[in-house]
Amino acid sequence: MEEKQHASTLKVFKELLNIMDELRTKCPWDKKQTNESLRTLTIEETYELADAIIKNDPALIKKELGDLLLHIVFYAKIGTETGSFTMADVIKALNEKLIYRHPHIFSDVEANDARTVEENWEKLKLKEKDGNKSVLDGVPMSLPALVKANRIQDKVRGVGFDWEHKEQVWDKVKEELEELKAEIDAHDEDKMEAEFGDLLFSVINAARLYGVNPENALERTNRKFIKRFNYLEEKTIKVGKDLKAMSLAEMDEIWEEAKKL
């Protein structure tokens, strides 16, 4: 069964490569694209895939995966044209990396839990000839700050830089909160911003230690807030009022209705 699926996948993937060859040769838009012009579009496609995953919509996930795959094939086509690399080179390098970084599967190394696998992964990356010179070299600078903070903390944890007991993080959160309050009282805007950053970083660290993805947690709250605020707007219109003319107490009353729903 799996062999038939692999054969079918190879057939349609070859067709995709042929289509890309045609587009790159004949389509005016496709012909003029470069790595630089595609970059922002790729970021957009990645976020669209993320939205589809949040919606838990399999049909939409399939569509967005296709859009993202098109970009990967596009970059590989440009690489072929410049003599830098081919699609085969991309896949071959990926295969070699996966085998090398999973010695507990393809060799005799033991790893019985996910954390050990992650720690081994980071150590192996540092040993690679063309790998990262620093533990944090692999964290893209263009990542959104919240995602980047979580990735930074996860990276350093992989080499043992972490709290001995996760409960210790709350002392750090409290410490950062007190330092922020002190700068607020001092009316120092620059230091307030710095301390807000430190507080957020420590809260993200706490989320990680307790197995909560901070990006997912914040997005969950965003969606909850949007849903409740939409209810507030709709209910206000139904009763013939204007949000701007309502008191906070009146809005709170409808907000509590939304929470119960």
mmCIF file of C-alpha atoms in Angstrom:
data_model
loop_
_atom_site.group_PDB
_atom_site.id
_atom_site.type_symbol
_atom_site.label_atom_id
_atom_site.label_comp_id
_atom_site.label_asym_id
_atom_site.label_seq_id
_atom_site.Cartn_x
_atom_site.Cartn_y
_atom_site.Cartn_z
ATOM 1 C CA MET A 1 0.000 0.000 0.000
ATOM 2 C CA GLU A 2 2.754 2.435 0.973
ATOM 3 C CA GLU A 3 4.743 1.596 -2.169
ATOM 4 C CA LYS A 4 1.731 2.496 -4.328
ATOM 5 C CA GLN A 5 1.321 5.785 -2.457
ATOM 6 C CA HIS A 6 5.025 6.579 -2.928
ATOM 7 C CA ALA A 7 4.786 5.792 -6.643
ATOM 8 C CA SER A 8 1.729 8.010 -6.971
ATOM 9 C CA THR A 9 3.468 10.815 -5.077
ATOM 10 C CA LEU A 10 6.562 10.592 -7.273
ATOM 11 C CA LYS A 11 4.395 10.738 -10.404
ATOM 12 C CA VAL A 12 2.524 13.911 -9.411
ATOM 13 C CA PHE A 13 5.697 15.514 -8.027
ATOM 14 C CA LYS A 14 7.432 14.965 -11.379
ATOM 15 C CA GLU A 15 4.401 16.550 -13.040
ATOM 16 C CA LEU A 16 4.740 19.573 -10.726
ATOM 17 C CA LEU A 17 8.413 19.972 -11.685
ATOM 18 C CA ASN A 18 7.468 19.831 -15.370
ATOM 19 C CA ILE A 19 4.755 22.448 -14.837
ATOM 20 C CA MET A 20 7.278 24.720 -13.121
ATOM 21 C CA ASP A 21 9.639 24.317 -16.089
ATOM 22 C CA GLU A 22 6.838 25.427 -18.405
ATOM 23 C CA LEU A 23 5.804 28.377 -16.234
ATOM 24 C CA ARG A 24 9.369 29.595 -15.840
ATOM 25 C CA THR A 25 9.859 29.487 -19.615
ATOM 26 C CA LYS A 26 6.538 30.839 -20.866
ATOM 27 C CA CYS A 27 4.718 32.838 -18.150
ATOM 28 C CA PRO A 28 5.727 36.561 -18.008
ATOM 29 C CA TRP A 29 5.096 36.766 -14.242
ATOM 30 C CA ASP A 30 6.902 33.546 -13.359
ATOM 31 C CA LYS A 31 9.853 34.394 -15.618
ATOM 32 C CA LYS A 32 10.682 37.606 -13.773
ATOM 33 C CA GLN A 33 10.542 36.240 -10.209
ATOM 34 C CA THR A 34 13.675 36.078 -8.046
ATOM 35 C CA ASN A 35 14.455 34.749 -4.573
ATOM 36 C CA GLU A 36 14.019 38.290 -3.255
ATOM 37 C CA SER A 37 10.654 38.887 -4.935
ATOM 38 C CA LEU A 38 9.313 35.552 -3.694
ATOM 39 C CA ARG A 39 10.477 35.974 -0.102
ATOM 40 C CA THR A 40 7.595 38.109 1.194
ATOM 41 C CA LEU A 41 5.072 35.989 -0.697
ATOM 42 C CA THR A 42 6.504 32.877 0.951
ATOM 43 C CA ILE A 43 6.108 34.454 4.380
ATOM 44 C CA GLU A 44 2.478 35.251 3.522
ATOM 45 C CA GLU A 45 1.841 31.680 2.376
ATOM 46 C CA THR A 46 3.341 30.374 5.625
ATOM 47 C CA TYR A 47 0.953 32.495 7.674
ATOM 48 C CA GLU A 48 -1.978 31.330 5.543
ATOM 49 C CA LEU A 49 -1.005 27.746 6.321
ATOM 50 C CA ALA A 50 -0.797 28.662 10.013
ATOM 51 C CA ASP A 51 -4.334 30.109 9.822
ATOM 52 C CA ALA A 52 -5.612 26.920 8.203
ATOM 53 C CA ILE A 53 -4.035 24.853 10.988
ATOM 54 C CA ILE A 54 -5.647 27.074 13.641
ATOM 55 C CA LYS A 55 -9.018 26.589 11.923
ATOM 56 C CA ASN A 56 -8.371 22.824 11.869
ATOM 57 C CA ASP A 57 -9.651 22.706 8.285
ATOM 58 C CA PRO A 58 -8.077 19.709 6.462
ATOM 59 C CA ALA A 59 -9.182 20.897 3.003
ATOM 60 C CA LEU A 60 -7.701 24.341 3.607
ATOM 61 C CA ILE A 61 -4.510 22.857 5.087
ATOM 62 C CA LYS A 62 -4.113 20.735 1.937
ATOM 63 C CA LYS A 63 -4.532 23.808 -0.275
ATOM 64 C CA GLU A 64 -2.057 25.923 1.692
ATOM 65 C CA LEU A 65 0.500 23.100 1.790
ATOM 66 C CA GLY A 66 0.280 23.027 -1.993
ATOM 67 C CA ASP A 67 0.877 26.778 -2.203
ATOM 68 C CA LEU A 68 3.902 26.491 0.069
ATOM 69 C CA LEU A 69 5.247 23.505 -1.883
ATOM 70 C CA LEU A 70 5.003 25.584 -5.060
ATOM 71 C CA HIS A 71 7.349 28.131 -3.497
ATOM 72 C CA ILE A 72 9.856 25.442 -2.529
ATOM 73 C CA VAL A 73 9.853 24.107 -6.098
ATOM 74 C CA PHE A 74 10.145 27.688 -7.394
ATOM 75 C CA TYR A 75 13.266 28.404 -5.305
ATOM 76 C CA ALA A 76 14.786 25.096 -6.423
ATOM 77 C CA LYS A 77 14.104 25.995 -10.069
ATOM 78 C CA ILE A 78 15.899 29.316 -9.628
ATOM 79 C CA GLY A 79 18.755 27.457 -7.929
ATOM 80 C CA THR A 80 18.995 25.115 -10.933
ATOM 81 C CA GLU A 81 19.117 28.042 -13.341
ATOM 82 C CA THR A 82 21.970 29.700 -11.440
ATOM 83 C CA GLY A 83 23.829 26.424 -11.010
ATOM 84 C CA SER A 84 23.605 26.694 -7.209
ATOM 85 C CA PHE A 85 21.529 23.586 -6.468
ATOM 86 C CA THR A 86 18.684 21.443 -7.785
ATOM 87 C CA MET A 87 15.502 20.067 -6.268
ATOM 88 C CA ALA A 88 17.307 16.736 -5.956
ATOM 89 C CA ASP A 89 20.095 18.455 -3.997
ATOM 90 C CA VAL A 90 17.533 19.955 -1.617
ATOM 91 C CA ILE A 91 15.869 16.597 -0.963
ATOM 92 C CA LYS A 92 19.175 14.703 -0.723
ATOM 93 C CA ALA A 93 20.524 17.172 1.857
ATOM 94 C CA LEU A 94 17.295 16.882 3.845
ATOM 95 C CA ASN A 95 17.435 13.076 3.797
ATOM 96 C CA GLU A 96 21.035 13.086 5.012
ATOM 97 C CA LYS A 97 20.231 15.567 7.774
ATOM 98 C CA LEU A 98 17.241 13.577 9.026
ATOM 99 C CA ILE A 99 19.263 10.373 9.186
ATOM 100 C CA TYR A 100 22.222 12.082 10.878
ATOM 101 C CA ARG A 101 20.085 13.853 13.472
ATOM 102 C CA HIS A 102 18.049 10.751 14.354
ATOM 103 C CA PRO A 103 20.765 8.344 15.511
ATOM 104 C CA HIS A 104 18.225 6.782 17.885
ATOM 105 C CA ILE A 105 16.382 5.567 14.771
ATOM 106 C CA PHE A 106 19.157 4.966 12.231
ATOM 107 C CA SER A 107 22.014 4.097 14.604
ATOM 108 C CA ASP A 108 22.584 2.671 18.079
ATOM 109 C CA VAL A 109 21.965 5.801 20.181
ATOM 110 C CA GLU A 110 19.170 5.546 22.762
ATOM 111 C CA ALA A 111 16.556 8.256 23.240
ATOM 112 C CA ASN A 112 13.364 7.255 25.009
ATOM 113 C CA ASP A 113 11.690 10.645 25.295
ATOM 114 C CA ALA A 114 11.152 13.768 23.188
ATOM 115 C CA ARG A 115 13.367 15.971 25.359
ATOM 116 C CA THR A 116 16.398 13.720 24.863
ATOM 117 C CA VAL A 117 15.760 13.748 21.118
ATOM 118 C CA GLU A 118 15.703 17.559 21.111
ATOM 119 C CA GLU A 119 18.895 17.801 23.165
ATOM 120 C CA ASN A 120 20.693 15.374 20.849
ATOM 121 C CA TRP A 121 19.415 17.336 17.831
ATOM 122 C CA GLU A 122 20.966 20.593 19.081
ATOM 123 C CA LYS A 123 24.277 18.940 19.965
ATOM 124 C CA LEU A 124 24.512 17.308 16.548
ATOM 125 C CA LYS A 125 23.792 20.629 14.827
ATOM 126 C CA LEU A 126 26.790 22.197 16.559
ATOM 127 C CA LYS A 127 29.046 19.347 15.362
ATOM 128 C CA GLU A 128 28.062 19.662 11.687
ATOM 129 C CA LYS A 129 30.693 21.092 9.369
ATOM 130 C CA ASP A 130 28.330 23.687 7.910
ATOM 131 C CA GLY A 131 26.126 23.870 11.010
ATOM 132 C CA ASN A 132 25.581 26.708 13.453
ATOM 133 C CA LYS A 133 28.681 28.076 15.183
ATOM 134 C CA SER A 134 26.513 29.150 18.106
ATOM 135 C CA VAL A 135 23.475 27.528 19.688
ATOM 136 C CA LEU A 136 21.394 30.585 18.749
ATOM 137 C CA ASP A 137 22.659 30.973 15.165
ATOM 138 C CA GLY A 138 19.712 28.916 13.918
ATOM 139 C CA VAL A 139 17.097 31.354 15.253
ATOM 140 C CA PRO A 140 15.941 33.564 12.333
ATOM 141 C CA MET A 141 16.213 37.268 13.176
ATOM 142 C CA SER A 142 13.018 37.978 11.200
ATOM 143 C CA LEU A 143 10.846 35.800 13.459
ATOM 144 C CA PRO A 144 8.072 37.616 15.349
ATOM 145 C CA ALA A 145 9.363 38.557 18.808
ATOM 146 C CA LEU A 146 7.102 36.197 20.770
ATOM 147 C CA VAL A 147 7.934 33.195 18.590
ATOM 148 C CA LYS A 148 11.622 34.149 18.641
ATOM 149 C CA ALA A 149 11.702 34.364 22.453
ATOM 150 C CA ASN A 150 10.174 30.900 22.754
ATOM 151 C CA ARG A 151 12.610 29.496 20.184
ATOM 152 C CA ILE A 152 15.607 31.083 21.930
ATOM 153 C CA GLN A 153 14.607 29.556 25.258
ATOM 154 C CA ASP A 154 13.985 26.175 23.664
ATOM 155 C CA LYS A 155 17.385 26.273 21.956
ATOM 156 C CA VAL A 156 19.377 27.019 25.113
ATOM 157 C CA ARG A 157 17.388 24.396 27.031
ATOM 158 C CA GLY A 158 18.671 21.879 24.479
ATOM 159 C CA VAL A 159 22.222 22.366 25.797
ATOM 160 C CA GLY A 160 21.211 22.350 29.463
ATOM 161 C CA PHE A 161 20.774 26.099 30.124
ATOM 162 C CA ASP A 162 17.527 25.936 32.058
ATOM 163 C CA TRP A 163 15.988 26.022 35.529
ATOM 164 C CA GLU A 164 16.589 22.942 37.660
ATOM 165 C CA HIS A 165 12.947 23.045 38.763
ATOM 166 C CA LYS A 166 10.251 24.742 36.705
ATOM 167 C CA GLU A 167 8.662 26.288 39.815
ATOM 168 C CA GLN A 168 11.735 28.529 40.125
ATOM 169 C CA VAL A 169 10.607 30.548 37.117
ATOM 170 C CA TRP A 170 7.836 32.231 39.127
ATOM 171 C CA ASP A 171 10.384 33.997 41.331
ATOM 172 C CA LYS A 172 11.881 35.413 38.137
ATOM 173 C CA VAL A 173 8.463 36.526 36.885
ATOM 174 C CA LYS A 174 7.772 38.282 40.198
ATOM 175 C CA GLU A 175 11.228 39.891 40.148
ATOM 176 C CA GLU A 176 10.694 41.258 36.634
ATOM 177 C CA LEU A 177 7.222 42.538 37.552
ATOM 178 C CA GLU A 178 8.611 44.446 40.531
ATOM 179 C CA GLU A 179 11.393 45.938 38.398
ATOM 180 C CA LEU A 180 8.794 47.063 35.855
ATOM 181 C CA LYS A 181 6.662 48.684 38.560
ATOM 182 C CA ALA A 182 9.739 50.562 39.819
ATOM 183 C CA GLU A 183 10.429 52.014 36.365
ATOM 184 C CA ILE A 184 6.757 52.954 35.940
ATOM 185 C CA ASP A 185 6.920 54.836 39.239
ATOM 186 C CA ALA A 186 10.133 56.515 38.041
ATOM 187 C CA HIS A 187 8.439 57.537 34.745
ATOM 188 C CA ASP A 188 11.428 56.327 32.724
ATOM 189 C CA GLU A 189 9.883 55.315 29.389
ATOM 190 C CA ASP A 190 13.024 53.723 27.933
ATOM 191 C CA LYS A 191 13.579 51.528 31.005
ATOM 192 C CA MET A 192 9.847 50.766 31.159
ATOM 193 C CA GLU A 193 10.052 49.297 27.658
ATOM 194 C CA ALA A 194 13.127 47.267 28.607
ATOM 195 C CA GLU A 195 11.459 45.907 31.748
ATOM 196 C CA PHE A 196 8.240 45.112 29.886
ATOM 197 C CA GLY A 197 10.399 43.035 27.544
ATOM 198 C CA ASP A 198 12.057 41.252 30.455
ATOM 199 C CA LEU A 199 8.665 40.511 32.021
ATOM 200 C CA LEU A 200 7.240 39.138 28.767
ATOM 201 C CA PHE A 201 10.365 37.025 28.235
ATOM 202 C CA SER A 202 10.032 35.501 31.707
ATOM 203 C CA VAL A 203 6.306 34.772 31.200
ATOM 204 C CA ILE A 204 7.073 33.092 27.865
ATOM 205 C CA ASN A 205 9.715 31.068 29.675
ATOM 206 C CA ALA A 206 7.144 30.001 32.261
ATOM 207 C CA ALA A 207 4.749 28.908 29.514
ATOM 208 C CA ARG A 208 7.471 26.794 27.913
ATOM 209 C CA LEU A 209 8.387 25.151 31.219
ATOM 210 C CA TYR A 210 4.775 24.140 31.786
ATOM 211 C CA GLY A 211 4.368 22.745 28.290
ATOM 212 C CA VAL A 212 2.245 25.608 26.951
ATOM 213 C CA ASN A 213 3.016 27.098 23.548
ATOM 214 C CA PRO A 214 2.830 30.863 24.238
ATOM 215 C CA GLU A 215 1.994 31.713 20.618
ATOM 216 C CA ASN A 216 -0.956 29.306 20.644
ATOM 217 C CA ALA A 217 -2.053 30.505 24.075
ATOM 218 C CA LEU A 218 -2.035 34.172 23.045
ATOM 219 C CA GLU A 219 -3.787 33.432 19.760
ATOM 220 C CA ARG A 220 -6.474 31.525 21.680
ATOM 221 C CA THR A 221 -7.056 34.608 23.825
ATOM 222 C CA ASN A 222 -7.073 36.829 20.722
ATOM 223 C CA ARG A 223 -9.802 34.735 19.129
ATOM 224 C CA LYS A 224 -11.784 34.643 22.369
ATOM 225 C CA PHE A 225 -11.582 38.421 22.700
ATOM 226 C CA ILE A 226 -12.613 38.948 19.052
ATOM 227 C CA LYS A 227 -15.614 36.647 19.474
ATOM 228 C CA ARG A 228 -16.778 38.441 22.620
ATOM 229 C CA PHE A 229 -16.199 41.915 21.191
ATOM 230 C CA ASN A 230 -18.122 40.983 18.031
ATOM 231 C CA TYR A 231 -21.008 39.929 20.264
ATOM 232 C CA LEU A 232 -20.772 43.255 22.078
ATOM 233 C CA GLU A 233 -20.979 45.162 18.783
ATOM 234 C CA GLU A 234 -23.874 43.071 17.457
ATOM 235 C CA LYS A 235 -25.867 43.334 20.683
ATOM 236 C CA THR A 236 -25.298 47.111 20.803
ATOM 237 C CA ILE A 237 -26.654 47.507 17.269
ATOM 238 C CA LYS A 238 -29.692 45.345 18.096
ATOM 239 C CA VAL A 239 -30.665 47.577 21.018
ATOM 240 C CA GLY A 240 -30.192 50.683 18.880
ATOM 241 C CA LYS A 241 -27.195 52.103 20.708
ATOM 242 C CA ASP A 242 -23.721 53.324 19.755
ATOM 243 C CA LEU A 243 -20.654 51.847 21.433
ATOM 244 C CA LYS A 244 -19.027 55.270 21.686
ATOM 245 C CA ALA A 245 -22.060 56.600 23.557
ATOM 246 C CA MET A 246 -22.285 53.688 26.002
ATOM 247 C CA SER A 247 -20.814 53.720 29.474
ATOM 248 C CA LEU A 248 -18.192 51.145 30.475
ATOM 249 C CA ALA A 249 -20.724 49.620 32.881
ATOM 250 C CA GLU A 250 -23.204 49.071 30.036
ATOM 251 C CA MET A 251 -20.516 47.463 27.900
ATOM 252 C CA ASP A 252 -19.421 45.267 30.805
ATOM 253 C CA GLU A 253 -22.946 43.958 31.203
ATOM 254 C CA ILE A 254 -23.051 42.772 27.581
ATOM 255 C CA TRP A 255 -19.481 41.486 27.861
ATOM 256 C CA GLU A 256 -20.539 39.238 30.732
ATOM 257 C CA GLU A 257 -23.325 37.881 28.505
ATOM 258 C CA ALA A 258 -20.751 37.072 25.875
ATOM 259 C CA LYS A 259 -18.582 35.246 28.434
ATOM 260 C CA LYS A 260 -21.501 33.052 29.476
ATOM 261 C CA LEU A 261 -22.194 32.166 25.845
#
